[in-house]
């Protein structure tokens, strides 16, 4: 074991709940006891130093298209709400059955305490607000149930905004921004102190939120467009806006968003991931770059493998020249600072 294996990583995005939900009835046990599938379970999180992160509830599109660049259909609101409740129940079942090993965290102090005590610090996050109707009733109730972070859209349109479709090479400037209901959603998230996630917004939606929101701007799992010209990545101007509000970018491990050729090839060196970290750190400062793995949601470099491989990424950051102080900021401190600022004490 190298020393780096003990660095706790707080991660901006995983889709473990979706993978587990698809896996069948013993989903909580599968997470807690570990299984070979996917990228995250509790034993592998412990092995890799994955201390916690934003656990996304994402409702797949009905009739998911096979083509890489196809447009996605939007699930209906009642179906999305039902499925959201089922996945939230799974998250709470994992916590309840964990014997204290997993905690659903609602504050930055919860996260700090959980990390100090070796508990997996999960944050209840929704990726794509299809479960919420324009009246926002479900938002208020889900917040009471522990929801602390929300991406208004995934890469498709809903009543609030138009997500950025998957295009390569492409600018993120595709389609219109927030609807009137979307503006109400942003105001309500500010009022409730729910973090607003800009990953999957198109560029107009990004700027609409930048203008309206009073919280630090956060893209939980997106990369530098200058290095990988994917529509999901952030332009230099967007990066600068994130810096100006004290926000952050969580680097996505997905090879589609790392590479400059747009190819889904798992044989992608970790050094390329570190180059995105370094680019963003150089452009907007070390305080504004963090991690957003997209574990269980996309194809990641095979040399990392799964959550158990995180120490290899820490080693690659050190090899690139990041010192211990910088590594700690990237690995967890920046996320905790931004969440504390967004949620209040
Ligand atoms: Zn995503």
CSV table of C-alpha atoms and ligand atoms in Angstrom, one decimal:
chain,number,residue,atom,x,y,z
A,1,UNK,CA,0.0,0.0,0.0
A,2,UNK,CA,1.3,3.4,-0.9
A,3,UNK,CA,0.8,6.4,1.4
A,4,UNK,CA,-1.6,7.9,-1.1
A,5,UNK,CA,-4.2,5.2,-0.5
A,6,UNK,CA,-5.2,7.0,2.7
A,7,UNK,CA,-6.2,10.3,1.0
A,8,UNK,CA,-10.0,10.6,1.3
A,9,UNK,CA,-11.8,11.4,-2.0
A,10,UNK,CA,-15.1,13.1,-1.9
A,11,UNK,CA,-16.6,12.8,-5.4
A,12,UNK,CA,-19.0,14.9,-7.3
A,13,UNK,CA,-21.0,12.3,-9.2
A,14,UNK,CA,-21.8,8.6,-9.2
A,15,UNK,CA,-24.6,6.6,-10.7
A,16,UNK,CA,-24.4,3.6,-8.3
A,17,UNK,CA,-28.1,3.9,-7.4
A,18,UNK,CA,-29.1,3.4,-11.0
A,19,UNK,CA,-26.8,0.4,-11.4
A,20,UNK,CA,-28.0,-1.2,-8.1
A,21,UNK,CA,-31.6,-0.5,-9.0
A,22,UNK,CA,-31.2,-2.3,-12.3
A,23,UNK,CA,-29.4,-5.2,-10.4
A,24,UNK,CA,-32.5,-6.5,-8.7
A,25,UNK,CA,-34.0,-6.8,-5.2
A,26,UNK,CA,-30.9,-7.2,-3.0
A,27,UNK,CA,-29.5,-3.9,-4.1
A,28,UNK,CA,-28.6,-2.6,-0.6
A,29,UNK,CA,-26.8,-5.8,0.3
A,30,UNK,CA,-24.9,-5.7,-3.0
A,31,UNK,CA,-23.6,-2.3,-2.2
A,32,UNK,CA,-22.7,-3.0,1.4
A,33,UNK,CA,-21.2,-6.5,0.9
A,34,UNK,CA,-19.6,-5.7,-2.5
A,35,UNK,CA,-20.0,-7.4,-5.8
A,36,UNK,CA,-17.9,-7.6,-9.0
A,37,UNK,CA,-20.2,-5.4,-11.1
A,38,UNK,CA,-19.7,-1.7,-11.9
A,39,UNK,CA,-17.4,0.8,-10.2
A,40,UNK,CA,-18.6,1.4,-6.6
A,41,UNK,CA,-19.6,-0.7,-3.6
A,42,UNK,CA,-18.6,-0.2,0.0
A,43,UNK,CA,-15.6,-2.5,0.1
A,44,UNK,CA,-14.1,-1.0,-3.0
A,45,UNK,CA,-14.9,2.5,-1.8
A,46,UNK,CA,-12.9,1.7,1.4
A,47,UNK,CA,-10.1,0.2,-0.5
A,48,UNK,CA,-9.7,3.2,-2.8
A,49,UNK,CA,-10.3,5.9,-0.1
A,50,UNK,CA,-13.6,7.0,-1.6
A,51,UNK,CA,-15.0,8.7,1.4
A,52,UNK,CA,-18.3,9.7,-0.2
A,53,UNK,CA,-19.9,11.9,-2.8
A,54,UNK,CA,-23.0,13.0,-4.6
A,55,UNK,CA,-25.2,9.9,-5.3
A,56,UNK,CA,-27.3,10.7,-8.3
A,57,UNK,CA,-30.8,9.7,-8.9
A,58,UNK,CA,-31.1,9.6,-12.7
A,59,UNK,CA,-34.1,8.4,-14.6
A,60,UNK,CA,-33.1,6.9,-18.0
A,61,UNK,CA,-34.8,7.9,-21.1
A,62,UNK,CA,-37.6,5.6,-22.3
A,63,UNK,CA,-36.4,3.8,-25.5
A,64,UNK,CA,-32.8,4.8,-24.9
A,65,UNK,CA,-31.3,5.3,-28.4
A,66,UNK,CA,-28.3,3.2,-29.3
A,67,UNK,CA,-26.4,5.8,-31.4
A,68,UNK,CA,-23.8,7.8,-29.5
A,69,UNK,CA,-25.1,11.2,-30.7
A,70,UNK,CA,-28.8,10.6,-30.8
A,71,UNK,CA,-31.3,12.8,-29.0
A,72,UNK,CA,-32.9,11.4,-25.8
A,73,UNK,CA,-36.6,11.3,-24.9
A,74,UNK,CA,-37.8,12.7,-21.6
A,75,UNK,CA,-39.6,10.5,-19.1
A,76,UNK,CA,-43.0,11.7,-17.9
A,77,UNK,CA,-43.2,13.5,-14.5
A,78,UNK,CA,-45.3,10.9,-12.5
A,79,UNK,CA,-43.1,8.0,-13.7
A,80,UNK,CA,-40.0,10.0,-12.9
A,81,UNK,CA,-41.3,10.8,-9.4
A,82,UNK,CA,-42.2,7.2,-8.7
A,83,UNK,CA,-38.8,6.0,-9.8
A,84,UNK,CA,-37.0,8.8,-7.9
A,85,UNK,CA,-38.8,7.7,-4.7
A,86,UNK,CA,-37.8,4.1,-5.3
A,87,UNK,CA,-34.1,5.1,-5.7
A,88,UNK,CA,-34.2,7.4,-2.7
A,89,UNK,CA,-35.7,4.6,-0.7
A,90,UNK,CA,-32.8,2.4,-1.8
A,91,UNK,CA,-30.3,5.1,-0.7
A,92,UNK,CA,-32.0,5.2,2.8
A,93,UNK,CA,-32.1,1.4,2.9
A,94,UNK,CA,-28.4,1.3,2.3
A,95,UNK,CA,-27.9,3.7,5.2
A,96,UNK,CA,-30.3,1.9,7.5
A,97,UNK,CA,-28.7,-1.5,6.8
A,98,UNK,CA,-25.1,-0.3,7.0
A,99,UNK,CA,-24.7,-0.5,10.8
A,100,UNK,CA,-23.3,3.1,10.7
A,101,UNK,CA,-21.0,2.5,7.7
A,102,UNK,CA,-23.0,4.8,5.4
A,103,UNK,CA,-24.5,8.2,6.3
A,104,UNK,CA,-26.8,10.3,4.1
A,105,UNK,CA,-25.3,13.7,4.8
A,106,UNK,CA,-27.4,16.9,4.8
A,107,UNK,CA,-24.7,19.4,5.9
A,108,UNK,CA,-21.0,20.0,5.4
A,109,UNK,CA,-20.5,19.2,9.1
A,110,UNK,CA,-22.2,15.8,8.5
A,111,UNK,CA,-19.7,15.2,5.7
A,112,UNK,CA,-16.7,16.2,7.8
A,113,UNK,CA,-17.8,14.1,10.7
A,114,UNK,CA,-18.5,11.1,8.4
A,115,UNK,CA,-15.2,11.3,6.8
A,116,UNK,CA,-13.4,11.6,10.1
A,117,UNK,CA,-15.3,8.5,11.4
A,118,UNK,CA,-14.7,6.4,8.2
A,119,UNK,CA,-18.4,6.5,7.3
A,120,UNK,CA,-19.3,6.7,3.6
A,121,UNK,CA,-20.7,10.2,3.2
A,122,UNK,CA,-23.5,10.1,0.7
A,123,UNK,CA,-25.3,13.2,-0.6
A,124,UNK,CA,-28.8,12.8,-2.1
A,125,UNK,CA,-28.6,14.3,-5.6
A,126,UNK,CA,-31.0,14.4,-8.5
A,127,UNK,CA,-29.6,14.5,-12.1
A,128,UNK,CA,-32.4,15.9,-14.3
A,129,UNK,CA,-35.5,17.3,-12.5
A,130,UNK,CA,-38.1,15.4,-14.4
A,131,UNK,CA,-39.6,14.2,-11.1
A,132,UNK,CA,-40.5,17.8,-10.2
A,133,UNK,CA,-43.5,19.5,-12.0
A,134,UNK,CA,-43.6,23.2,-12.7
A,135,UNK,CA,-45.4,23.8,-9.3
A,136,UNK,CA,-42.2,22.6,-7.6
A,137,UNK,CA,-44.2,20.7,-4.9
A,138,UNK,CA,-42.0,17.7,-5.2
A,139,UNK,CA,-38.8,19.8,-4.8
A,140,UNK,CA,-39.9,21.1,-1.4
A,141,UNK,CA,-40.9,17.6,-0.2
A,142,UNK,CA,-37.7,16.0,-1.6
A,143,UNK,CA,-35.7,18.7,0.1
A,144,UNK,CA,-37.3,17.8,3.4
A,145,UNK,CA,-36.4,14.2,2.7
A,146,UNK,CA,-32.7,15.1,2.4
A,147,UNK,CA,-32.2,16.3,-1.2
A,148,UNK,CA,-29.3,18.7,-1.2
A,149,UNK,CA,-28.2,18.9,-4.9
A,150,UNK,CA,-30.0,19.1,-8.2
A,151,UNK,CA,-29.1,19.3,-11.9
A,152,UNK,CA,-32.1,20.9,-13.6
A,153,UNK,CA,-31.6,18.8,-16.7
A,154,UNK,CA,-29.8,15.8,-18.0
A,155,UNK,CA,-28.9,15.9,-21.7
A,156,UNK,CA,-32.5,16.3,-22.8
A,157,UNK,CA,-35.2,18.9,-22.6
A,158,UNK,CA,-37.7,19.1,-19.7
A,159,UNK,CA,-40.1,21.8,-18.4
A,160,UNK,CA,-37.2,23.7,-16.8
A,161,UNK,CA,-34.5,23.8,-19.5
A,162,UNK,CA,-32.8,22.1,-22.4
A,163,UNK,CA,-30.0,19.8,-21.6
A,164,UNK,CA,-26.9,19.8,-23.8
A,165,UNK,CA,-27.1,16.9,-26.3
A,166,UNK,CA,-24.0,14.6,-26.6
A,167,UNK,CA,-22.1,16.0,-29.6
A,168,UNK,CA,-18.4,15.7,-30.6
A,169,UNK,CA,-16.8,17.9,-31.7
A,170,UNK,CA,-19.2,20.6,-30.7
A,171,UNK,CA,-19.5,23.7,-28.6
A,172,UNK,CA,-22.0,23.5,-25.7
A,173,UNK,CA,-24.0,26.3,-27.3
A,174,UNK,CA,-26.9,24.2,-28.5
A,175,UNK,CA,-30.5,25.4,-28.0
A,176,UNK,CA,-32.3,27.9,-25.7
A,177,UNK,CA,-31.8,28.3,-21.9
A,178,UNK,CA,-34.1,28.3,-18.9
A,179,UNK,CA,-37.9,28.4,-19.3
A,180,UNK,CA,-39.9,30.5,-16.9
A,181,UNK,CA,-40.5,27.4,-14.8
A,182,UNK,CA,-36.7,26.9,-14.8
A,183,UNK,CA,-36.1,30.4,-13.5
A,184,UNK,CA,-38.6,29.6,-10.6
A,185,UNK,CA,-36.7,26.3,-10.0
A,186,UNK,CA,-33.4,28.2,-9.6
A,187,UNK,CA,-34.9,30.7,-7.2
A,188,UNK,CA,-36.4,27.9,-5.2
A,189,UNK,CA,-33.1,26.0,-5.1
A,190,UNK,CA,-31.4,29.2,-3.8
A,191,UNK,CA,-34.2,29.6,-1.2
A,192,UNK,CA,-33.8,26.0,0.0
A,193,UNK,CA,-30.0,26.1,-0.3
A,194,UNK,CA,-30.1,23.1,-2.7
A,195,UNK,CA,-26.9,23.1,-4.8
A,196,UNK,CA,-27.5,23.6,-8.5
A,197,UNK,CA,-25.4,21.4,-10.8
A,198,UNK,CA,-24.5,22.9,-14.2
A,199,UNK,CA,-23.2,19.7,-15.8
A,200,UNK,CA,-25.5,18.8,-18.6
A,201,UNK,CA,-26.8,22.4,-19.0
A,202,UNK,CA,-26.3,23.8,-22.5
A,203,UNK,CA,-24.4,27.1,-22.7
A,204,UNK,CA,-27.4,29.4,-22.7
A,205,UNK,CA,-28.9,27.6,-19.6
A,206,UNK,CA,-25.5,27.9,-17.9
A,207,UNK,CA,-25.4,31.7,-18.4
A,208,UNK,CA,-29.1,32.0,-17.4
A,209,UNK,CA,-28.3,30.3,-14.1
A,210,UNK,CA,-25.1,32.3,-13.7
A,211,UNK,CA,-27.1,35.5,-13.9
A,212,UNK,CA,-29.9,34.3,-11.6
A,213,UNK,CA,-28.3,32.2,-8.9
A,214,UNK,CA,-26.8,33.5,-5.7
A,215,UNK,CA,-24.8,30.4,-5.0
A,216,UNK,CA,-21.3,29.4,-6.2
A,217,UNK,CA,-21.5,27.9,-9.7
A,218,UNK,CA,-20.8,24.2,-9.8
A,219,UNK,CA,-20.3,21.7,-12.6
A,220,UNK,CA,-20.1,18.4,-10.7
A,221,UNK,CA,-18.8,16.2,-13.6
A,222,UNK,CA,-17.5,18.1,-16.6
A,223,UNK,CA,-14.1,18.7,-18.2
A,224,UNK,CA,-12.1,21.3,-20.1
A,225,UNK,CA,-13.5,21.9,-23.6
A,226,UNK,CA,-10.0,23.2,-24.6
A,227,UNK,CA,-8.6,19.7,-24.2
A,228,UNK,CA,-11.7,17.7,-25.3
A,229,UNK,CA,-14.1,19.5,-27.6
A,230,UNK,CA,-17.2,17.6,-26.4
A,231,UNK,CA,-20.5,19.5,-26.0
A,232,UNK,CA,-20.6,18.3,-22.3
A,233,UNK,CA,-17.3,20.1,-21.5
A,234,UNK,CA,-16.8,23.7,-20.3
A,235,UNK,CA,-15.4,26.5,-22.3
A,236,UNK,CA,-12.7,28.8,-20.9
A,237,UNK,CA,-15.3,31.5,-20.4
A,238,UNK,CA,-17.5,29.1,-18.4
A,239,UNK,CA,-14.5,28.1,-16.3
A,240,UNK,CA,-13.8,31.8,-15.6
A,241,UNK,CA,-17.4,32.3,-14.4
A,242,UNK,CA,-17.2,29.3,-12.1
A,243,UNK,CA,-14.0,30.8,-10.6
A,244,UNK,CA,-15.6,34.3,-10.2
A,245,UNK,CA,-18.3,32.8,-8.0
A,246,UNK,CA,-16.0,30.7,-5.8
A,247,UNK,CA,-17.4,27.5,-7.3
A,248,UNK,CA,-15.8,24.4,-8.7
A,249,UNK,CA,-15.5,21.8,-11.5
A,250,UNK,CA,-15.5,18.1,-10.7
A,251,UNK,CA,-13.4,16.3,-13.3
A,252,UNK,CA,-15.3,13.6,-15.1
A,253,UNK,CA,-13.3,10.3,-15.5
A,254,UNK,CA,-15.4,9.4,-18.6
A,255,UNK,CA,-13.1,8.8,-21.5
A,256,UNK,CA,-15.6,10.4,-23.9
A,257,UNK,CA,-15.1,13.7,-22.0
A,258,UNK,CA,-11.3,13.3,-21.6
A,259,UNK,CA,-10.1,12.5,-25.1
A,260,UNK,CA,-9.5,14.8,-28.0
A,261,UNK,CA,-10.8,12.3,-30.5
A,262,UNK,CA,-14.3,11.6,-29.0
A,263,UNK,CA,-13.7,7.8,-29.0
A,264,UNK,CA,-15.1,5.6,-26.3
A,265,UNK,CA,-11.8,3.8,-25.7
A,266,UNK,CA,-11.1,2.6,-22.1
A,267,UNK,CA,-7.4,2.4,-23.0
A,268,UNK,CA,-7.0,6.0,-22.0
A,269,UNK,CA,-4.1,7.0,-19.8
A,270,UNK,CA,-4.7,8.5,-16.3
A,271,UNK,CA,-2.3,11.2,-17.3
A,272,UNK,CA,-4.9,12.6,-19.6
A,273,UNK,CA,-7.3,12.9,-16.7
A,274,UNK,CA,-4.6,14.7,-14.7
A,275,UNK,CA,-4.1,17.1,-17.7
A,276,UNK,CA,-7.7,18.2,-17.4
A,277,UNK,CA,-7.1,18.8,-13.6
A,278,UNK,CA,-4.0,20.7,-14.4
A,279,UNK,CA,-5.5,22.8,-17.2
A,280,UNK,CA,-8.4,23.9,-15.0
A,281,UNK,CA,-6.1,24.5,-12.0
A,282,UNK,CA,-3.8,26.7,-14.1
A,283,UNK,CA,-6.7,28.6,-15.7
A,284,UNK,CA,-8.9,29.3,-12.6
A,285,UNK,CA,-6.9,28.2,-9.6
A,286,UNK,CA,-6.4,25.1,-7.5
A,287,UNK,CA,-9.4,26.0,-5.3
A,288,UNK,CA,-11.8,25.4,-8.1
A,289,UNK,CA,-11.0,22.0,-9.3
A,290,UNK,CA,-12.2,18.7,-7.8
A,291,UNK,CA,-13.3,15.3,-8.8
A,292,UNK,CA,-16.6,14.1,-10.3
A,293,UNK,CA,-15.9,10.5,-11.4
A,294,UNK,CA,-19.2,9.5,-13.1
A,295,UNK,CA,-18.5,6.0,-11.6
A,296,UNK,CA,-21.2,3.6,-12.7
A,297,UNK,CA,-22.4,6.1,-15.3
A,298,UNK,CA,-19.8,5.9,-18.1
A,299,UNK,CA,-16.7,4.3,-19.5
A,300,UNK,CA,-13.6,5.2,-17.4
A,301,UNK,CA,-9.9,4.5,-18.0
A,302,UNK,CA,-9.3,0.8,-17.6
A,303,UNK,CA,-6.1,1.4,-15.6
A,304,UNK,CA,-8.2,3.1,-12.9
A,305,UNK,CA,-10.8,0.2,-13.1
A,306,UNK,CA,-13.2,1.2,-10.3
A,307,UNK,CA,-13.3,3.1,-7.0
A,308,UNK,CA,-10.6,0.8,-5.6
A,309,UNK,CA,-8.2,2.3,-8.1
A,310,UNK,CA,-8.4,5.9,-6.8
A,311,UNK,CA,-4.9,5.7,-5.2
A,312,UNK,CA,-3.5,5.3,-8.7
A,313,UNK,CA,-5.1,8.6,-9.7
A,314,UNK,CA,-3.7,10.3,-6.6
A,315,UNK,CA,-0.3,8.9,-7.5
A,316,UNK,CA,-0.7,10.2,-11.1
A,317,UNK,CA,-1.5,13.7,-9.7
A,318,UNK,CA,1.6,13.6,-7.6
A,319,UNK,CA,3.7,12.4,-10.5
A,320,UNK,CA,2.4,15.4,-12.5
A,321,UNK,CA,3.7,17.7,-9.7
A,322,UNK,CA,0.8,18.4,-7.5
A,323,UNK,CA,1.9,18.7,-3.9
A,324,UNK,CA,0.1,17.3,-0.8
A,325,UNK,CA,-1.8,20.5,-0.2
A,326,UNK,CA,-3.1,20.7,-3.7
A,327,UNK,CA,-4.0,17.0,-3.8
A,328,UNK,CA,-6.0,17.4,-0.6
A,329,UNK,CA,-7.9,20.3,-2.1
A,330,UNK,CA,-8.7,18.4,-5.3
A,331,UNK,CA,-9.5,15.2,-3.5
A,332,UNK,CA,-12.0,16.6,-1.0
A,333,UNK,CA,-11.4,20.0,0.5
A,334,UNK,CA,-12.7,22.0,-2.4
A,335,UNK,CA,-16.0,20.1,-2.5
A,336,UNK,CA,-16.5,20.5,1.2
A,337,UNK,CA,-15.8,24.3,1.1
A,338,UNK,CA,-18.3,24.8,-1.8
A,339,UNK,CA,-21.0,22.7,-0.2
A,340,UNK,CA,-20.6,24.5,3.1
A,341,UNK,CA,-20.9,27.8,1.3
A,342,UNK,CA,-23.9,26.7,-0.7
A,343,UNK,CA,-25.8,25.0,2.1
A,344,UNK,CA,-24.8,27.3,5.0
A,345,UNK,CA,-23.3,26.0,8.3
B,1,LIG,ZN1,-24.1,13.0,-15.9
